[in-house]
C-alpha positions as a LaTeX table, in Angstrom:
\begin{tabular}{lrrr}
\hline
Residue & $x$ (\AA) & $y$ (\AA) & $z$ (\AA) \\
\hline
Unk1 & $-26.80$ & 9.50 & 3.18 \\
Unk2 & $-25.34$ & 9.49 & $-0.31$ \\
Unk3 & $-27.32$ & 10.79 & $-3.26$ \\
Unk4 & $-26.57$ & 10.78 & $-6.96$ \\
Unk5 & $-28.63$ & 12.19 & $-9.81$ \\
Unk6 & $-28.65$ & 12.50 & $-13.60$ \\
Unk7 & $-30.67$ & 14.79 & $-15.88$ \\
Unk8 & $-30.98$ & 12.00 & $-18.47$ \\
Unk9 & $-30.18$ & 8.31 & $-18.36$ \\
Unk10 & $-31.24$ & 6.94 & $-21.73$ \\
Unk11 & $-34.97$ & 7.72 & $-22.13$ \\
Unk12 & $-35.42$ & 8.28 & $-18.40$ \\
Unk13 & $-35.21$ & 11.87 & $-17.06$ \\
Unk14 & $-34.50$ & 13.29 & $-13.60$ \\
Unk15 & $-32.98$ & 10.06 & $-12.28$ \\
Unk16 & $-32.00$ & 9.95 & $-8.60$ \\
Unk17 & $-30.41$ & 7.17 & $-6.58$ \\
Unk18 & $-29.88$ & 7.37 & $-2.82$ \\
Unk19 & $-28.20$ & 5.17 & $-0.19$ \\
Unk20 & $-29.26$ & 5.66 & 3.43 \\
Unk21 & $-27.77$ & 3.85 & 6.46 \\
Unk22 & $-29.64$ & 3.69 & 9.78 \\
Unk23 & $-28.31$ & 2.52 & 13.14 \\
Unk24 & $-31.07$ & 1.87 & 15.68 \\
Unk25 & $-30.17$ & 2.19 & 19.38 \\
Unk26 & $-32.06$ & 2.82 & 22.60 \\
Unk27 & $-31.72$ & 6.19 & 24.30 \\
Unk28 & $-31.49$ & 4.87 & 27.84 \\
Unk29 & $-29.99$ & 1.37 & 28.03 \\
Unk30 & $-27.32$ & 1.38 & 25.30 \\
Unk31 & $-29.01$ & $-1.42$ & 23.38 \\
Unk32 & $-28.27$ & $-1.82$ & 19.70 \\
Unk33 & $-31.46$ & $-2.92$ & 17.95 \\
Unk34 & $-30.01$ & $-3.34$ & 14.46 \\
Unk35 & $-28.98$ & $-1.61$ & 11.24 \\
Unk36 & $-30.87$ & $-0.85$ & 8.05 \\
Unk37 & $-29.83$ & 0.04 & 4.53 \\
Unk38 & $-32.33$ & 1.78 & 2.23 \\
Unk39 & $-31.66$ & 2.08 & $-1.52$ \\
Unk40 & $-34.37$ & 4.12 & $-3.30$ \\
Unk41 & $-34.18$ & 5.13 & $-6.98$ \\
Unk42 & $-36.64$ & 6.97 & $-9.22$ \\
Unk43 & $-36.95$ & 8.66 & $-12.58$ \\
Unk44 & $-39.42$ & 10.16 & $-15.05$ \\
Unk45 & $-40.48$ & 8.33 & $-18.17$ \\
Unk46 & $-42.86$ & 10.66 & $-19.99$ \\
Unk47 & $-45.74$ & 11.37 & $-17.59$ \\
Unk48 & $-44.88$ & 8.42 & $-15.37$ \\
Unk49 & $-42.65$ & 8.49 & $-12.32$ \\
Unk50 & $-41.09$ & 5.07 & $-11.78$ \\
Unk51 & $-39.47$ & 4.14 & $-8.51$ \\
Unk52 & $-37.81$ & 1.10 & $-7.03$ \\
Unk53 & $-36.75$ & 0.71 & $-3.42$ \\
Unk54 & $-34.80$ & $-1.96$ & $-1.54$ \\
Unk55 & $-34.61$ & $-2.09$ & 2.26 \\
Unk56 & $-32.47$ & $-4.47$ & 4.32 \\
Unk57 & $-32.85$ & $-4.53$ & 8.13 \\
Unk58 & $-30.34$ & $-6.60$ & 10.10 \\
Unk59 & $-31.65$ & $-7.23$ & 13.61 \\
Unk60 & $-29.35$ & $-7.38$ & 16.61 \\
Unk61 & $-31.52$ & $-7.50$ & 19.73 \\
Unk62 & $-34.96$ & $-6.59$ & 18.38 \\
Unk63 & $-37.21$ & $-8.13$ & 15.76 \\
Unk64 & $-35.92$ & $-10.30$ & 12.88 \\
Unk65 & $-33.85$ & $-9.70$ & 9.76 \\
Unk66 & $-36.08$ & $-8.29$ & 7.03 \\
Unk67 & $-35.54$ & $-7.57$ & 3.34 \\
Unk68 & $-38.10$ & $-5.83$ & 1.14 \\
Unk69 & $-38.22$ & $-4.75$ & $-2.48$ \\
Unk70 & $-41.01$ & $-2.73$ & $-4.00$ \\
Unk71 & $-41.78$ & $-0.95$ & $-7.26$ \\
Unk72 & $-44.02$ & 2.08 & $-7.64$ \\
Unk73 & $-45.47$ & 3.76 & $-10.73$ \\
Unk74 & $-47.21$ & 7.14 & $-10.56$ \\
Unk75 & $-48.94$ & 8.48 & $-13.66$ \\
Unk76 & $-49.83$ & 12.17 & $-13.98$ \\
Unk77 & $-52.68$ & 13.28 & $-16.16$ \\
\hline
\end{tabular}
């Protein structure tokens, strides 16, 4: 896992970006199911926390290749 952060990035505060690599294997039969890369990022814009996340799963013996991108906004009163 690699993580990077900034106190300010333009108007956005408390910015963090992370890269996480997963390798999925069975415990008993030495099967490699696949690999996944997760790239989440978030920051504060006033009272709103904005986040974006990208996930890329590359199947080997289980499931199918999957890519997802999602955006999240949390507003605090």
